[in-house]
Short mmCIF file of C-alpha atoms in Angstrom, two decimals:
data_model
loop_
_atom_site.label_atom_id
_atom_site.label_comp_id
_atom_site.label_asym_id
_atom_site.label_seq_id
_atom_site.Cartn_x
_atom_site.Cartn_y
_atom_site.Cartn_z
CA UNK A 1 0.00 0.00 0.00
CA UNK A 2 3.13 2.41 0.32
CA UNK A 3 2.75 5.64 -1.85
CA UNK A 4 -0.81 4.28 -2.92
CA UNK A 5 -3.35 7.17 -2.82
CA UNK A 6 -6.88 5.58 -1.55
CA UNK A 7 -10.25 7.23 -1.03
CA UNK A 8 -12.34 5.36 1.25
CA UNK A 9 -16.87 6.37 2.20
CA UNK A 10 -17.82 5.54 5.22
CA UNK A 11 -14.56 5.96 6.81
CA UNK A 12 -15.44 7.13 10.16
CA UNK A 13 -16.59 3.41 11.92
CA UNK A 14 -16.77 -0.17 11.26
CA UNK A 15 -14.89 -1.72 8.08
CA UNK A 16 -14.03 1.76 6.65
CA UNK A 17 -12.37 3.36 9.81
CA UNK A 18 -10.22 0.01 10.22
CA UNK A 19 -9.33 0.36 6.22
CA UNK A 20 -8.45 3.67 6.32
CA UNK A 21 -6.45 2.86 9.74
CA UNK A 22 -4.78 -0.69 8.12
CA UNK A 23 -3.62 1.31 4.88
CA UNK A 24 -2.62 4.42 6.50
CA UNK A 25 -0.19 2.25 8.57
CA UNK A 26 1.15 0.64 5.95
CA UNK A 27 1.95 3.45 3.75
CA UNK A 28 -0.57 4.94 1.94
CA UNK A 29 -2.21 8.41 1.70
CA UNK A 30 -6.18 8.29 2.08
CA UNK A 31 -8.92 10.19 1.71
CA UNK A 32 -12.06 9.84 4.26
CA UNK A 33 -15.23 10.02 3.61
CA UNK A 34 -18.52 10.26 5.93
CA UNK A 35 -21.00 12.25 7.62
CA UNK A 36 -20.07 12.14 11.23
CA UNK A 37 -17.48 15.08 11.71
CA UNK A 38 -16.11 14.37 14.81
CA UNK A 39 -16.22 10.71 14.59
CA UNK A 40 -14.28 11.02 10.95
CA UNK A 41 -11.67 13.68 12.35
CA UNK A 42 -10.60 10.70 15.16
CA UNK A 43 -9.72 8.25 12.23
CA UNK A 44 -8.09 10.86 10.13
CA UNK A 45 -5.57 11.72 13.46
CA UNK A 46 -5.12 8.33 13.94
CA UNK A 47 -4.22 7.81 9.77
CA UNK A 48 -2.21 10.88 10.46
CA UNK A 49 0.48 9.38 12.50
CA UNK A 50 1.86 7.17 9.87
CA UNK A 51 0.42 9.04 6.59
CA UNK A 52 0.16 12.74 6.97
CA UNK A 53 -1.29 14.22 4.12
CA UNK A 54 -4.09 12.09 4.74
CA UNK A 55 -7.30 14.46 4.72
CA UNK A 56 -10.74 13.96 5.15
CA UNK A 57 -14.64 15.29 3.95
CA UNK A 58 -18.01 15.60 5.67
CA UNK A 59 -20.28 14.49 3.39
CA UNK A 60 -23.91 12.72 3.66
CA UNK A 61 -23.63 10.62 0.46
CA UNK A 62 -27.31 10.23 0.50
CA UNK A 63 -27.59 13.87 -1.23
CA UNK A 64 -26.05 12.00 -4.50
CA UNK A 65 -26.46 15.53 -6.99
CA UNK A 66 -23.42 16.04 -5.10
CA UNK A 67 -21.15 13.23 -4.87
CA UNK A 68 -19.66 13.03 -8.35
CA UNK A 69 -18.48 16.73 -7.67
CA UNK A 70 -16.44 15.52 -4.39
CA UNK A 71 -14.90 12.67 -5.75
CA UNK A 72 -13.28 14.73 -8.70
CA UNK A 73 -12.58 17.30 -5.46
CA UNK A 74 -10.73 14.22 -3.99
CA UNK A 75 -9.08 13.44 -7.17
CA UNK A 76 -7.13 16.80 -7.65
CA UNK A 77 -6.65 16.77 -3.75
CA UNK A 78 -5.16 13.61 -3.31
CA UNK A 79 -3.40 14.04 -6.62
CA UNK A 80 -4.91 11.19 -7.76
CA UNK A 81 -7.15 7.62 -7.06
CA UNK A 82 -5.31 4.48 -7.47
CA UNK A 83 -8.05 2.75 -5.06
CA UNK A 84 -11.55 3.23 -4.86
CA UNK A 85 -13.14 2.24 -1.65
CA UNK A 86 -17.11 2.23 -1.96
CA UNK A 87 -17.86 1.24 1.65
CA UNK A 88 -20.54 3.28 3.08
CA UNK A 89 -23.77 1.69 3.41
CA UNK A 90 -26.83 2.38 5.60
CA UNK A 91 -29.09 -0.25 6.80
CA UNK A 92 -32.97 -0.97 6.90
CA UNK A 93 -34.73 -3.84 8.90
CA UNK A 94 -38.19 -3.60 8.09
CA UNK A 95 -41.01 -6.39 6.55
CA UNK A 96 -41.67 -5.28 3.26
CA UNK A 97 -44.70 -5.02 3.95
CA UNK A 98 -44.42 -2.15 5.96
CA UNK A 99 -41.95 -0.30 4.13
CA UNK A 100 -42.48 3.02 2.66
CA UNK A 101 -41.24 3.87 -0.62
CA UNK A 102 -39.39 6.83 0.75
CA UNK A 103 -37.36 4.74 2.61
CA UNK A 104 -36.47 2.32 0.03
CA UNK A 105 -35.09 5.09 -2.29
CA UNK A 106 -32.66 6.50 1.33
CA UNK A 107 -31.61 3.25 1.15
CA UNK A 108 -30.71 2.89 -2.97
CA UNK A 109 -29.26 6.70 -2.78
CA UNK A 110 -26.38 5.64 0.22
CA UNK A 111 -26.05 1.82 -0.70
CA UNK A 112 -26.15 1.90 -4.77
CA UNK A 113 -26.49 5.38 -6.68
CA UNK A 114 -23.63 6.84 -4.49
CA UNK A 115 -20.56 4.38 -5.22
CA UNK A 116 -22.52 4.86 -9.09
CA UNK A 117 -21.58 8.58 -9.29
CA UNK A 118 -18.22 8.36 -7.58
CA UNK A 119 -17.42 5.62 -10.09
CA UNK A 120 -18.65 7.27 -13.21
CA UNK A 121 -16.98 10.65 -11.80
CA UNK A 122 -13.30 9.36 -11.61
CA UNK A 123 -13.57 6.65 -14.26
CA UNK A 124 -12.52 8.41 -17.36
CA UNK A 125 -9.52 9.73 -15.06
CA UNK A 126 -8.35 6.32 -13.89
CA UNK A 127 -8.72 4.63 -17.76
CA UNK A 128 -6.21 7.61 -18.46
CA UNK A 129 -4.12 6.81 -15.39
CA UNK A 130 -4.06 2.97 -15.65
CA UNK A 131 -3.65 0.47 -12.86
CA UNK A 132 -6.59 1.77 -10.49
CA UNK A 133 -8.61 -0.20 -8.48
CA UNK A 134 -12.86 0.39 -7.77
CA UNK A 135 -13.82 -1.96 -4.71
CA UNK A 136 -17.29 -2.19 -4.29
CA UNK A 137 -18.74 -3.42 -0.41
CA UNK A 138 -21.36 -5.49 -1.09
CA UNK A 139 -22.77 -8.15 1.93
CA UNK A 140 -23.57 -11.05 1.98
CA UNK A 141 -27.07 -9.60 1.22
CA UNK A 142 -26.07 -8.90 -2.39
CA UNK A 143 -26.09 -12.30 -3.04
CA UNK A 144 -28.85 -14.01 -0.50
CA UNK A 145 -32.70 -12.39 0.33
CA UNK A 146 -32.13 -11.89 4.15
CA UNK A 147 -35.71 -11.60 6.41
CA UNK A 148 -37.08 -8.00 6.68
CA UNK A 149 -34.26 -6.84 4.36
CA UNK A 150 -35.85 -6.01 1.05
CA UNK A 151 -34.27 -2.79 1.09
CA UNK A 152 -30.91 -3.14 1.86
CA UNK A 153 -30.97 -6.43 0.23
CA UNK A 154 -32.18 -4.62 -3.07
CA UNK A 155 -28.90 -1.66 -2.78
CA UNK A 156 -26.36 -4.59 -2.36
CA UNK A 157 -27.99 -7.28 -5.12
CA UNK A 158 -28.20 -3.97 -7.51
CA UNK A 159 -23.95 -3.24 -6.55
CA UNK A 160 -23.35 -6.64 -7.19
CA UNK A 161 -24.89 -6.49 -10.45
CA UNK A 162 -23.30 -3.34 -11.43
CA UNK A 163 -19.83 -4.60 -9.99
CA UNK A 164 -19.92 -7.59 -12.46
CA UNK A 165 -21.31 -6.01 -15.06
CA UNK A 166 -18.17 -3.08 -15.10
CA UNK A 167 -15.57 -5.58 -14.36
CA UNK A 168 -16.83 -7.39 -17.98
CA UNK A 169 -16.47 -3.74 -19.82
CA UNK A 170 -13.36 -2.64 -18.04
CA UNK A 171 -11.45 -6.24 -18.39
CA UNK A 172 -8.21 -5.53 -19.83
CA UNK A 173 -8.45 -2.08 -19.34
CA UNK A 174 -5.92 -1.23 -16.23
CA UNK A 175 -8.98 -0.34 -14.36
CA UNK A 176 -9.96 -3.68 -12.01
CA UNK A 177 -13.00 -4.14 -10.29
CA UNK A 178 -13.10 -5.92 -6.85
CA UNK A 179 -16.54 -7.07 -5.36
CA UNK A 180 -16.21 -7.72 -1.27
CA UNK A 181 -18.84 -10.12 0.22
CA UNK A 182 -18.81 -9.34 4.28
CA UNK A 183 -21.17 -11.63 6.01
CA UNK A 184 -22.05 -10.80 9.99
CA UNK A 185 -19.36 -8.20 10.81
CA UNK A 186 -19.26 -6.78 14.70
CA UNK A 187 -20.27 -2.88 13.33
CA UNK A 188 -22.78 -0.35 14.30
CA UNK A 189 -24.80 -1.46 11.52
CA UNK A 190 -26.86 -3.54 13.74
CA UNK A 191 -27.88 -0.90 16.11
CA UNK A 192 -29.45 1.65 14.47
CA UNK A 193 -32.53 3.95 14.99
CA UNK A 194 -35.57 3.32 12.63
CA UNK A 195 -34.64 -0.42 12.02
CA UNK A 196 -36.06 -3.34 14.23
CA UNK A 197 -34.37 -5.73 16.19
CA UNK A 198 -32.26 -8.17 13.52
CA UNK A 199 -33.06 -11.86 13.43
CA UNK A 200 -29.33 -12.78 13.66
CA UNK A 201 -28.00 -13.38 16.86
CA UNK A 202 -24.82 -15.54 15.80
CA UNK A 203 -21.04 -14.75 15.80
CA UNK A 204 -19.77 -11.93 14.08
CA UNK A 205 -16.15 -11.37 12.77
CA UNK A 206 -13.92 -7.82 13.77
CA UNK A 207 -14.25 -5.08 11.47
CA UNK A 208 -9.95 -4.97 11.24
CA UNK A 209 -10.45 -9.05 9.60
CA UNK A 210 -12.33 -7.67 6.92
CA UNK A 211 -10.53 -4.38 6.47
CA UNK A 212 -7.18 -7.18 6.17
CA UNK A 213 -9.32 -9.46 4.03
CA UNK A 214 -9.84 -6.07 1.84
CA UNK A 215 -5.78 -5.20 1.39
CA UNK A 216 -5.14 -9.13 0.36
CA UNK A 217 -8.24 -8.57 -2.15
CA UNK A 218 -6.07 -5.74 -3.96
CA UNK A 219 -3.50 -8.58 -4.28
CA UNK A 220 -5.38 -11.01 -5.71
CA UNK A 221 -6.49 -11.96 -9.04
CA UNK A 222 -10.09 -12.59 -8.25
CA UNK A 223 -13.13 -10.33 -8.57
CA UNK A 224 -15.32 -11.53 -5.80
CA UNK A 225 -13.87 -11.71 -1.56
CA UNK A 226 -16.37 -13.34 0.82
CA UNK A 227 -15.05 -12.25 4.79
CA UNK A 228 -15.52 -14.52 6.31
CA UNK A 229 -16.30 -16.95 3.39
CA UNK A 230 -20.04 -17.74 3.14
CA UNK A 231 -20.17 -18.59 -0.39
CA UNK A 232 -21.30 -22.24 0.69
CA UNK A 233 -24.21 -21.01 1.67
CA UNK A 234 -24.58 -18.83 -1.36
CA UNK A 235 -23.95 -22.16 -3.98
CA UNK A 236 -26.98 -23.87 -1.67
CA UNK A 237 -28.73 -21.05 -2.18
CA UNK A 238 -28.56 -21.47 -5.68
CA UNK A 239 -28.64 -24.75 -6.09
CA UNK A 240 -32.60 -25.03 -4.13
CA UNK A 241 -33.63 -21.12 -4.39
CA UNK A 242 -37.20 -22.42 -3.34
CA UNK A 243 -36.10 -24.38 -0.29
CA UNK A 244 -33.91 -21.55 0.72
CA UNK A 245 -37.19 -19.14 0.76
CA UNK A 246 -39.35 -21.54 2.53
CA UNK A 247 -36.42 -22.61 5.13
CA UNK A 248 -35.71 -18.05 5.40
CA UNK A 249 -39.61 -18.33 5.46
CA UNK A 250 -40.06 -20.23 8.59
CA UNK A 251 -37.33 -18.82 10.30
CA UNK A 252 -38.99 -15.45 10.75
CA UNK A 253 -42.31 -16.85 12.15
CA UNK A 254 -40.25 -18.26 14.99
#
């Protein structure tokens, strides 16, 4: 990561506040991203230590008319984007049927059209600067229906699709695409106003395992990262789709 310039969303807890930590410490120079000031200006000291000319932005990436604007703002600040870290993401635990439609869009603006526009808005620049990398934070949830997640299941199967989709068109290009698959990860995400109480009540694996499992994915030669690796239960998923619903199914009426 030494020398590597890095923007990271979501930066000031959880996965993104361990990545920007993890990369700072091993060299590189990276630009923060999230809405809680205070909260974001504690990472950016700690990035500080090892990487100063680190910086940081207070931005709600929900109010997307504006994003594409900050990450070219990022660009000529940090010189430059050789990584792309698309890691902020907002949850909602609701039944579908009592979700309003207001609430799915929140959801699609933070979780989908946000990494869209910061994507679209640097692309042209890294295709002229070669070797870049865009890595997309999915869940788990991009890839399996979870109870009472319609919403946030819908933001991460729709940046799964687009992840696969733009590694096809950019293939060969210098520009690679990485798609990371987090399953239960010990974050604030599971404590947050507005959402019920989540189903899950199993282990969870450190935010710094996946933030590590992130650095080796910029190493590797494969698109799609599962931390910790849940793609078993993915494959069954696909391989009975109708006994996964009725097993999810009867789980919730529990």
């Amino acid at each position: 990561m030494a020398g590597k310039r890095v923007l990271i969303t979501g930066a000031s807890s959880g996965v993104g506040a361990a990545l920007a930590r993890r990369m700072a410490a091993q060299g590189a120079v990276v630009g923060l991203i999230a809405r809680r000031s205070q909260r974001l200006a504690e990472v950016l000291a700690d990035c500080r230590t090892t990487s100063s000319a680190s910086t940081m932005w207070v931005a709600d990436l929900a109010e997307t008319v504006t994003v594409g604007q900050l990450a070219l703002e990022a660009w000529d600040t940090l010189g430059g984007i050789d990584v792309l870290v698309n890691n902020a993401a907002i949850p909602k635990r609701r039944a579908v049927t009592a979700l309003d439609p207001a609430e799915v869009e929140t959801v699609m603006r933070t979780n989908f059209f946000a990494p869209m526009r910061l994507t679209l808005a640097v692309l042209p620049r890294m295709l002229e600067h070669g070797a870049s990398t865009i890595v997309n934070v999915a869940s788990v949830g991009g890839r399996l229906g979870i109870i009472h997640e319609a919403a946030y299941c819908a933001s991460k199967f729709a940046l799964c699709g687009w992840s696969e989709s733009m590694a096809v068109d950019l293939h060969g290009t210098g520009v690679s695409v990485k798609l990371i698959q987090p399953g239960p990860v010990d974050t604030e995400i599971w404590d947050q106003p507005g959402n019920e109480e989540p189903l899950y009540s199993g282990p969870k694996v450190p935010a710094q395992e996946v933030a590590d499992g992130i650095i080796a994915a910029l190493g590797s030669d494969r698109f799609e990262h599962y931390l910790p690796d849940m793609k078993a239960v993915v494959d069954a998923k696909n391989a009975g789709i109708d006994a996964y619903i009725a097993g999810a199914a009867a789980m919730a009426r529990r």
